[in-house]
Amino acid sequence: MESATPVIVAIDGPAGTGKSSTSKAVAAQLGLSYLDTGAQYRAITWWMVSNGIDIDDPSAIAAAAGKPEIVSGTDPQGPAITVDGVDVAGPIRTQEVSSKVSAVSAVPEVRARITELQRSIAASAERGIVVEGRDIGTTVLPDADLKVFLTASPEARAARRSGELKGSDVHSTREALIKRDAADSSRKTSPLAKADDAVEVDTTELTLAQVIECVVTLVEEKRAGK
C-alpha cells in the first residue's frame, strides 16, 4: 500500500446494514486502521452485567461508567477488544449483551466516556481510520473527511443478522432490530441519526462486495480531492 493522505471515514447506520463487514474490508483494502465503536458499548455493557450493576438504574450505570478499562485493537484483519485485560470479543456478542446494550449506551456518562476513547483512537491513527457506529458522523467525529450512512430494509437487515446470530429466527430478529432502532434513534444523548453531509447508501439490493466497492470509491475520491 503506497503512503496516501490519512483520511478519517465515519460509517454510521442501524444494525444489520453491513457496517462492520463493510468497514473492516474498506480499512483492510485501503491500509487504514479500523474501530468498531459498537463493540466498545457492548464491552462496557458486558462489564456492567458481569459486575452485577443494575441495568435498569441509570444512576448505577453512570456511577460505574469510569471503572472498566477498555482497550480496542484497530487491525481490520482481527480487531481485538479487552476489558480489564480480558479478551471479550466473544462474550460481548451474546444475546444477553445485545438485549441490554441500548439501555447502557443511552446513559450520558457512558457515552461521554466512550466518545472520549473513540476520539483519542481516531486522533492517533497515523494512516487514517474507518470508524463505524451510530453517532460517529454527528457526534464523535463531526469533522470526519468522509461520512457514510448505510441503510437497508428491516427485512434485509433481519435476514443478515439472523444469519450472524445462529439459531435466531428472522421474525424475532426483525422485531428486536426495530426495537433497537427506536431506542437508539430516540435517546437524548447522541441519537442514531444521519449527518447532514453524509452520503447515504441503501444496501438492501446490494451484495457486500458492491457496498465495499462503493465506499472504497467514495474514500478514494475524497483522498484525491484532499
PDB file of C-alpha atoms in Angstrom:
ATOM      1  CA  MET A   1       0.000   0.000   0.000  1.00  0.00           C
ATOM      2  CA  GLU A   2       1.521   3.300  -1.053  1.00  0.00           C
ATOM      3  CA  SER A   3       1.640   6.039   1.540  1.00  0.00           C
ATOM      4  CA  ALA A   4      -1.527   8.041   0.970  1.00  0.00           C
ATOM      5  CA  THR A   5      -3.082  11.012   2.700  1.00  0.00           C
ATOM      6  CA  PRO A   6      -4.517   9.981   6.082  1.00  0.00           C
ATOM      7  CA  VAL A   7      -8.294  10.020   5.911  1.00  0.00           C
ATOM      8  CA  ILE A   8     -10.908   9.694   8.645  1.00  0.00           C
ATOM      9  CA  VAL A   9     -14.013   7.830   7.491  1.00  0.00           C
ATOM     10  CA  ALA A  10     -17.201   7.687   9.583  1.00  0.00           C
ATOM     11  CA  ILE A  11     -19.645   4.889   8.753  1.00  0.00           C
ATOM     12  CA  ASP A  12     -22.976   5.028  10.572  1.00  0.00           C
ATOM     13  CA  GLY A  13     -26.278   3.210  10.334  1.00  0.00           C
ATOM     14  CA  PRO A  14     -28.594   0.858  12.198  1.00  0.00           C
ATOM     15  CA  ALA A  15     -27.799  -2.800  12.956  1.00  0.00           C
ATOM     16  CA  GLY A  16     -27.789  -5.259  10.073  1.00  0.00           C
ATOM     17  CA  THR A  17     -26.895  -2.802   7.315  1.00  0.00           C
ATOM     18  CA  GLY A  18     -23.438  -4.306   6.795  1.00  0.00           C
ATOM     19  CA  LYS A  19     -21.481  -1.680   8.731  1.00  0.00           C
ATOM     20  CA  SER A  20     -18.921  -3.991  10.317  1.00  0.00           C
ATOM     21  CA  SER A  21     -18.220  -6.155   7.273  1.00  0.00           C
ATOM     22  CA  THR A  22     -18.006  -3.097   5.018  1.00  0.00           C
ATOM     23  CA  SER A  23     -15.868  -1.043   7.397  1.00  0.00           C
ATOM     24  CA  LYS A  24     -13.357  -3.839   8.035  1.00  0.00           C
ATOM     25  CA  ALA A  25     -12.999  -4.609   4.331  1.00  0.00           C
ATOM     26  CA  VAL A  26     -12.620  -0.952   3.330  1.00  0.00           C
ATOM     27  CA  ALA A  27      -9.997  -0.376   6.032  1.00  0.00           C
ATOM     28  CA  ALA A  28      -8.062  -3.510   5.029  1.00  0.00           C
ATOM     29  CA  GLN A  29      -8.183  -2.642   1.328  1.00  0.00           C
ATOM     30  CA  LEU A  30      -7.016   0.938   1.841  1.00  0.00           C
ATOM     31  CA  GLY A  31      -4.450   0.293   4.586  1.00  0.00           C
ATOM     32  CA  LEU A  32      -6.398   2.158   7.253  1.00  0.00           C
ATOM     33  CA  SER A  33      -6.975   1.427  10.925  1.00  0.00           C
ATOM     34  CA  TYR A  34     -10.457   0.265  11.949  1.00  0.00           C
ATOM     35  CA  LEU A  35     -12.614   0.891  15.013  1.00  0.00           C
ATOM     36  CA  ASP A  36     -15.852  -0.893  15.880  1.00  0.00           C
ATOM     37  CA  THR A  37     -17.477   1.530  18.332  1.00  0.00           C
ATOM     38  CA  GLY A  38     -20.428  -0.788  18.894  1.00  0.00           C
ATOM     39  CA  ALA A  39     -18.018  -3.334  20.365  1.00  0.00           C
ATOM     40  CA  GLN A  40     -16.942  -0.717  22.919  1.00  0.00           C
ATOM     41  CA  TYR A  41     -20.534  -0.186  24.047  1.00  0.00           C
ATOM     42  CA  ARG A  42     -21.029  -3.941  24.135  1.00  0.00           C
ATOM     43  CA  ALA A  43     -17.830  -4.252  26.186  1.00  0.00           C
ATOM     44  CA  ILE A  44     -18.945  -1.782  28.833  1.00  0.00           C
ATOM     45  CA  THR A  45     -22.381  -3.469  28.883  1.00  0.00           C
ATOM     46  CA  TRP A  46     -20.733  -6.871  29.359  1.00  0.00           C
ATOM     47  CA  TRP A  47     -18.717  -5.422  32.260  1.00  0.00           C
ATOM     48  CA  MET A  48     -21.849  -3.967  33.874  1.00  0.00           C
ATOM     49  CA  VAL A  49     -23.689  -7.304  33.601  1.00  0.00           C
ATOM     50  CA  SER A  50     -20.657  -9.271  34.862  1.00  0.00           C
ATOM     51  CA  ASN A  51     -20.274  -6.970  37.847  1.00  0.00           C
ATOM     52  CA  GLY A  52     -23.922  -7.045  38.895  1.00  0.00           C
ATOM     53  CA  ILE A  53     -24.710  -3.417  38.017  1.00  0.00           C
ATOM     54  CA  ASP A  54     -28.482  -2.843  37.781  1.00  0.00           C
ATOM     55  CA  ILE A  55     -29.083  -2.178  34.069  1.00  0.00           C
ATOM     56  CA  ASP A  56     -32.476  -0.635  34.915  1.00  0.00           C
ATOM     57  CA  ASP A  57     -30.828   2.007  37.107  1.00  0.00           C
ATOM     58  CA  PRO A  58     -29.175   4.752  35.004  1.00  0.00           C
ATOM     59  CA  SER A  59     -27.570   6.305  38.097  1.00  0.00           C
ATOM     60  CA  ALA A  60     -25.874   2.997  38.965  1.00  0.00           C
ATOM     61  CA  ILE A  61     -24.624   2.690  35.378  1.00  0.00           C
ATOM     62  CA  ALA A  62     -23.395   6.307  35.437  1.00  0.00           C
ATOM     63  CA  ALA A  63     -21.524   5.755  38.704  1.00  0.00           C
ATOM     64  CA  ALA A  64     -19.689   2.740  37.270  1.00  0.00           C
ATOM     65  CA  ALA A  65     -19.008   4.126  33.785  1.00  0.00           C
ATOM     66  CA  GLY A  66     -15.419   5.110  34.524  1.00  0.00           C
ATOM     67  CA  LYS A  67     -14.358   1.833  36.155  1.00  0.00           C
ATOM     68  CA  PRO A  68     -13.651  -0.697  33.365  1.00  0.00           C
ATOM     69  CA  GLU A  69     -10.500  -0.315  31.270  1.00  0.00           C
ATOM     70  CA  ILE A  70     -11.486  -0.880  27.647  1.00  0.00           C
ATOM     71  CA  VAL A  71      -8.756  -1.368  25.035  1.00  0.00           C
ATOM     72  CA  SER A  72      -9.680  -1.614  21.355  1.00  0.00           C
ATOM     73  CA  GLY A  73      -7.369  -3.052  18.723  1.00  0.00           C
ATOM     74  CA  THR A  74      -7.540  -1.297  15.346  1.00  0.00           C
ATOM     75  CA  ASP A  75      -6.334  -4.029  12.988  1.00  0.00           C
ATOM     76  CA  PRO A  76      -9.181  -4.624  10.489  1.00  0.00           C
ATOM     77  CA  GLN A  77      -7.997  -8.214   9.979  1.00  0.00           C
ATOM     78  CA  GLY A  78      -8.513  -9.022  13.652  1.00  0.00           C
ATOM     79  CA  PRO A  79      -9.976  -6.219  15.767  1.00  0.00           C
ATOM     80  CA  ALA A  80      -9.328  -7.253  19.371  1.00  0.00           C
ATOM     81  CA  ILE A  81     -11.131  -5.835  22.386  1.00  0.00           C
ATOM     82  CA  THR A  82     -10.294  -6.334  26.054  1.00  0.00           C
ATOM     83  CA  VAL A  83     -11.888  -5.215  29.309  1.00  0.00           C
ATOM     84  CA  ASP A  84      -9.516  -5.048  32.288  1.00  0.00           C
ATOM     85  CA  GLY A  85      -7.130  -7.250  30.294  1.00  0.00           C
ATOM     86  CA  VAL A  86      -9.745  -9.921  29.489  1.00  0.00           C
ATOM     87  CA  ASP A  87     -10.455 -10.780  25.843  1.00  0.00           C
ATOM     88  CA  VAL A  88     -14.186 -10.169  25.404  1.00  0.00           C
ATOM     89  CA  ALA A  89     -14.516 -10.419  21.609  1.00  0.00           C
ATOM     90  CA  GLY A  90     -16.754 -13.486  22.015  1.00  0.00           C
ATOM     91  CA  PRO A  91     -18.713 -12.728  25.221  1.00  0.00           C
ATOM     92  CA  ILE A  92     -19.871  -9.284  24.021  1.00  0.00           C
ATOM     93  CA  ARG A  93     -21.804 -10.874  21.109  1.00  0.00           C
ATOM     94  CA  THR A  94     -24.226 -12.848  23.276  1.00  0.00           C
ATOM     95  CA  GLN A  95     -27.974 -12.228  23.163  1.00  0.00           C
ATOM     96  CA  GLU A  96     -27.865 -11.101  26.799  1.00  0.00           C
ATOM     97  CA  VAL A  97     -25.459  -8.273  25.987  1.00  0.00           C
ATOM     98  CA  SER A  98     -27.347  -7.425  22.767  1.00  0.00           C
ATOM     99  CA  SER A  99     -30.580  -7.002  24.706  1.00  0.00           C
ATOM    100  CA  LYS A 100     -29.036  -4.637  27.255  1.00  0.00           C
ATOM    101  CA  VAL A 101     -26.627  -2.505  25.212  1.00  0.00           C
ATOM    102  CA  SER A 102     -29.215   0.152  24.269  1.00  0.00           C
ATOM    103  CA  ALA A 103     -30.046   0.831  27.926  1.00  0.00           C
ATOM    104  CA  VAL A 104     -26.396   1.122  28.922  1.00  0.00           C
ATOM    105  CA  SER A 105     -25.344   3.196  25.907  1.00  0.00           C
ATOM    106  CA  ALA A 106     -28.204   5.677  26.473  1.00  0.00           C
ATOM    107  CA  VAL A 107     -26.625   6.840  29.757  1.00  0.00           C
ATOM    108  CA  PRO A 108     -24.835  10.191  29.113  1.00  0.00           C
ATOM    109  CA  GLU A 109     -21.859   9.326  31.345  1.00  0.00           C
ATOM    110  CA  VAL A 110     -21.266   6.127  29.368  1.00  0.00           C
ATOM    111  CA  ARG A 111     -21.433   7.994  26.058  1.00  0.00           C
ATOM    112  CA  ALA A 112     -19.055  10.697  27.297  1.00  0.00           C
ATOM    113  CA  ARG A 113     -16.535   8.075  28.439  1.00  0.00           C
ATOM    114  CA  ILE A 114     -16.681   6.011  25.236  1.00  0.00           C
ATOM    115  CA  THR A 115     -16.760   9.064  22.936  1.00  0.00           C
ATOM    116  CA  GLU A 116     -13.553  10.360  24.529  1.00  0.00           C
ATOM    117  CA  LEU A 117     -11.951   6.950  23.980  1.00  0.00           C
ATOM    118  CA  GLN A 118     -13.060   6.893  20.331  1.00  0.00           C
ATOM    119  CA  ARG A 119     -11.742  10.376  19.598  1.00  0.00           C
ATOM    120  CA  SER A 120      -8.328   9.574  21.086  1.00  0.00           C
ATOM    121  CA  ILE A 121      -8.073   6.388  18.975  1.00  0.00           C
ATOM    122  CA  ALA A 122      -9.030   8.270  15.794  1.00  0.00           C
ATOM    123  CA  ALA A 123      -6.591  11.086  16.563  1.00  0.00           C
ATOM    124  CA  SER A 124      -3.696   8.647  16.985  1.00  0.00           C
ATOM    125  CA  ALA A 125      -4.346   6.702  13.746  1.00  0.00           C
ATOM    126  CA  GLU A 126      -1.371   7.773  11.637  1.00  0.00           C
ATOM    127  CA  ARG A 127      -2.557   6.282   8.350  1.00  0.00           C
ATOM    128  CA  GLY A 128      -6.174   7.242   8.872  1.00  0.00           C
ATOM    129  CA  ILE A 129      -9.078   5.175  10.172  1.00  0.00           C
ATOM    130  CA  VAL A 130     -12.521   3.821   9.389  1.00  0.00           C
ATOM    131  CA  VAL A 131     -14.770   4.300  12.428  1.00  0.00           C
ATOM    132  CA  GLU A 132     -18.175   2.605  12.434  1.00  0.00           C
ATOM    133  CA  GLY A 133     -21.084   3.161  14.750  1.00  0.00           C
ATOM    134  CA  ARG A 134     -24.324   5.078  15.170  1.00  0.00           C
ATOM    135  CA  ASP A 135     -23.267   8.628  16.052  1.00  0.00           C
ATOM    136  CA  ILE A 136     -19.789   8.925  14.533  1.00  0.00           C
ATOM    137  CA  GLY A 137     -20.562  11.485  11.823  1.00  0.00           C
ATOM    138  CA  THR A 138     -22.903  13.503  14.030  1.00  0.00           C
ATOM    139  CA  THR A 139     -21.234  13.457  17.454  1.00  0.00           C
ATOM    140  CA  VAL A 140     -17.932  11.597  17.764  1.00  0.00           C
ATOM    141  CA  LEU A 141     -16.122  12.806  14.633  1.00  0.00           C
ATOM    142  CA  PRO A 142     -18.211  15.633  13.129  1.00  0.00           C
ATOM    143  CA  ASP A 143     -15.141  16.771  11.147  1.00  0.00           C
ATOM    144  CA  ALA A 144     -14.532  13.351   9.536  1.00  0.00           C
ATOM    145  CA  ASP A 145     -13.238  13.587   5.962  1.00  0.00           C
ATOM    146  CA  LEU A 146     -15.979  11.289   4.690  1.00  0.00           C
ATOM    147  CA  LYS A 147     -19.285  10.313   6.283  1.00  0.00           C
ATOM    148  CA  VAL A 148     -21.293   7.354   5.013  1.00  0.00           C
ATOM    149  CA  PHE A 149     -24.736   6.346   6.312  1.00  0.00           C
ATOM    150  CA  LEU A 150     -25.765   2.782   5.463  1.00  0.00           C
ATOM    151  CA  THR A 151     -29.447   1.834   5.345  1.00  0.00           C
ATOM    152  CA  ALA A 152     -31.429  -1.285   4.405  1.00  0.00           C
ATOM    153  CA  SER A 153     -34.985  -2.546   4.771  1.00  0.00           C
ATOM    154  CA  PRO A 154     -35.875  -4.162   8.127  1.00  0.00           C
ATOM    155  CA  GLU A 155     -36.433  -7.458   6.281  1.00  0.00           C
ATOM    156  CA  ALA A 156     -32.988  -7.457   4.676  1.00  0.00           C
ATOM    157  CA  ARG A 157     -31.324  -6.480   7.924  1.00  0.00           C
ATOM    158  CA  ALA A 158     -33.151  -9.182   9.901  1.00  0.00           C
ATOM    159  CA  ALA A 159     -32.168 -11.853   7.379  1.00  0.00           C
ATOM    160  CA  ARG A 160     -28.499 -10.817   7.633  1.00  0.00           C
ATOM    161  CA  ARG A 161     -28.492 -10.524  11.389  1.00  0.00           C
ATOM    162  CA  SER A 162     -30.279 -13.855  11.987  1.00  0.00           C
ATOM    163  CA  GLY A 163     -27.635 -15.431   9.751  1.00  0.00           C
ATOM    164  CA  GLU A 164     -24.984 -13.982  12.086  1.00  0.00           C
ATOM    165  CA  LEU A 165     -26.816 -14.965  15.280  1.00  0.00           C
ATOM    166  CA  LYS A 166     -27.020 -18.721  14.927  1.00  0.00           C
ATOM    167  CA  GLY A 167     -30.348 -20.209  15.931  1.00  0.00           C
ATOM    168  CA  SER A 168     -32.358 -16.974  15.854  1.00  0.00           C
ATOM    169  CA  ASP A 169     -35.412 -16.737  13.633  1.00  0.00           C
ATOM    170  CA  VAL A 170     -35.877 -13.865  11.203  1.00  0.00           C
ATOM    171  CA  HIS A 171     -39.175 -12.616  12.648  1.00  0.00           C
ATOM    172  CA  SER A 172     -37.938 -12.222  16.229  1.00  0.00           C
ATOM    173  CA  THR A 173     -34.680 -10.736  14.944  1.00  0.00           C
ATOM    174  CA  ARG A 174     -36.635  -8.184  12.879  1.00  0.00           C
ATOM    175  CA  GLU A 175     -38.718  -7.212  15.933  1.00  0.00           C
ATOM    176  CA  ALA A 176     -35.551  -6.840  18.036  1.00  0.00           C
ATOM    177  CA  LEU A 177     -33.900  -4.668  15.361  1.00  0.00           C
ATOM    178  CA  ILE A 178     -36.906  -2.374  15.093  1.00  0.00           C
ATOM    179  CA  LYS A 179     -36.998  -2.052  18.893  1.00  0.00           C
ATOM    180  CA  ARG A 180     -33.257  -1.291  18.944  1.00  0.00           C
ATOM    181  CA  ASP A 181     -33.670   1.337  16.178  1.00  0.00           C
ATOM    182  CA  ALA A 182     -36.392   3.056  18.171  1.00  0.00           C
ATOM    183  CA  ALA A 183     -34.280   3.090  21.333  1.00  0.00           C
ATOM    184  CA  ASP A 184     -31.155   4.336  19.546  1.00  0.00           C
ATOM    185  CA  SER A 185     -32.986   6.974  17.489  1.00  0.00           C
ATOM    186  CA  SER A 186     -34.954   8.411  20.403  1.00  0.00           C
ATOM    187  CA  ARG A 187     -32.297   8.586  23.123  1.00  0.00           C
ATOM    188  CA  LYS A 188     -31.494  12.119  24.255  1.00  0.00           C
ATOM    189  CA  THR A 189     -27.717  11.813  24.065  1.00  0.00           C
ATOM    190  CA  SER A 190     -26.199  11.253  20.602  1.00  0.00           C
ATOM    191  CA  PRO A 191     -29.136   9.514  18.907  1.00  0.00           C
ATOM    192  CA  LEU A 192     -28.735   7.385  15.796  1.00  0.00           C
ATOM    193  CA  ALA A 193     -29.043   9.950  13.005  1.00  0.00           C
ATOM    194  CA  LYS A 194     -27.680  10.676   9.549  1.00  0.00           C
ATOM    195  CA  ALA A 195     -25.286  13.632   9.426  1.00  0.00           C
ATOM    196  CA  ASP A 196     -26.364  16.379   7.022  1.00  0.00           C
ATOM    197  CA  ASP A 197     -23.214  15.911   4.945  1.00  0.00           C
ATOM    198  CA  ALA A 198     -23.233  12.090   4.939  1.00  0.00           C
ATOM    199  CA  VAL A 199     -23.537  10.033   1.767  1.00  0.00           C
ATOM    200  CA  GLU A 200     -26.461   7.608   2.165  1.00  0.00           C
ATOM    201  CA  VAL A 201     -26.018   4.116   0.717  1.00  0.00           C
ATOM    202  CA  ASP A 202     -29.048   1.787   0.665  1.00  0.00           C
ATOM    203  CA  THR A 203     -27.632  -1.742   0.898  1.00  0.00           C
ATOM    204  CA  THR A 204     -30.954  -3.621   0.590  1.00  0.00           C
ATOM    205  CA  GLU A 205     -30.371  -4.768  -3.009  1.00  0.00           C
ATOM    206  CA  LEU A 206     -26.567  -4.707  -2.954  1.00  0.00           C
ATOM    207  CA  THR A 207     -24.128  -7.524  -2.307  1.00  0.00           C
ATOM    208  CA  LEU A 208     -21.476  -6.943   0.344  1.00  0.00           C
ATOM    209  CA  ALA A 209     -18.842  -6.680  -2.418  1.00  0.00           C
ATOM    210  CA  GLN A 210     -20.858  -3.928  -4.102  1.00  0.00           C
ATOM    211  CA  VAL A 211     -21.214  -1.964  -0.872  1.00  0.00           C
ATOM    212  CA  ILE A 212     -17.462  -2.259  -0.194  1.00  0.00           C
ATOM    213  CA  GLU A 213     -16.646  -1.130  -3.746  1.00  0.00           C
ATOM    214  CA  CYS A 214     -18.993   1.836  -3.385  1.00  0.00           C
ATOM    215  CA  VAL A 215     -17.406   3.020  -0.126  1.00  0.00           C
ATOM    216  CA  VAL A 216     -13.834   2.428  -1.349  1.00  0.00           C
ATOM    217  CA  THR A 217     -14.613   4.611  -4.375  1.00  0.00           C
ATOM    218  CA  LEU A 218     -16.010   7.352  -2.128  1.00  0.00           C
ATOM    219  CA  VAL A 219     -12.856   7.262   0.038  1.00  0.00           C
ATOM    220  CA  GLU A 220     -10.549   7.348  -2.971  1.00  0.00           C
ATOM    221  CA  GLU A 221     -12.447  10.299  -4.455  1.00  0.00           C
ATOM    222  CA  LYS A 222     -12.195  12.113  -1.127  1.00  0.00           C
ATOM    223  CA  ARG A 223      -8.447  11.386  -0.909  1.00  0.00           C
ATOM    224  CA  ALA A 224      -7.885  12.624  -4.445  1.00  0.00           C
ATOM    225  CA  GLY A 225      -9.646  15.862  -3.643  1.00  0.00           C
ATOM    226  CA  LYS A 226      -7.947  16.499  -0.272  1.00  0.00           C
TER     227      LYS A 226
END
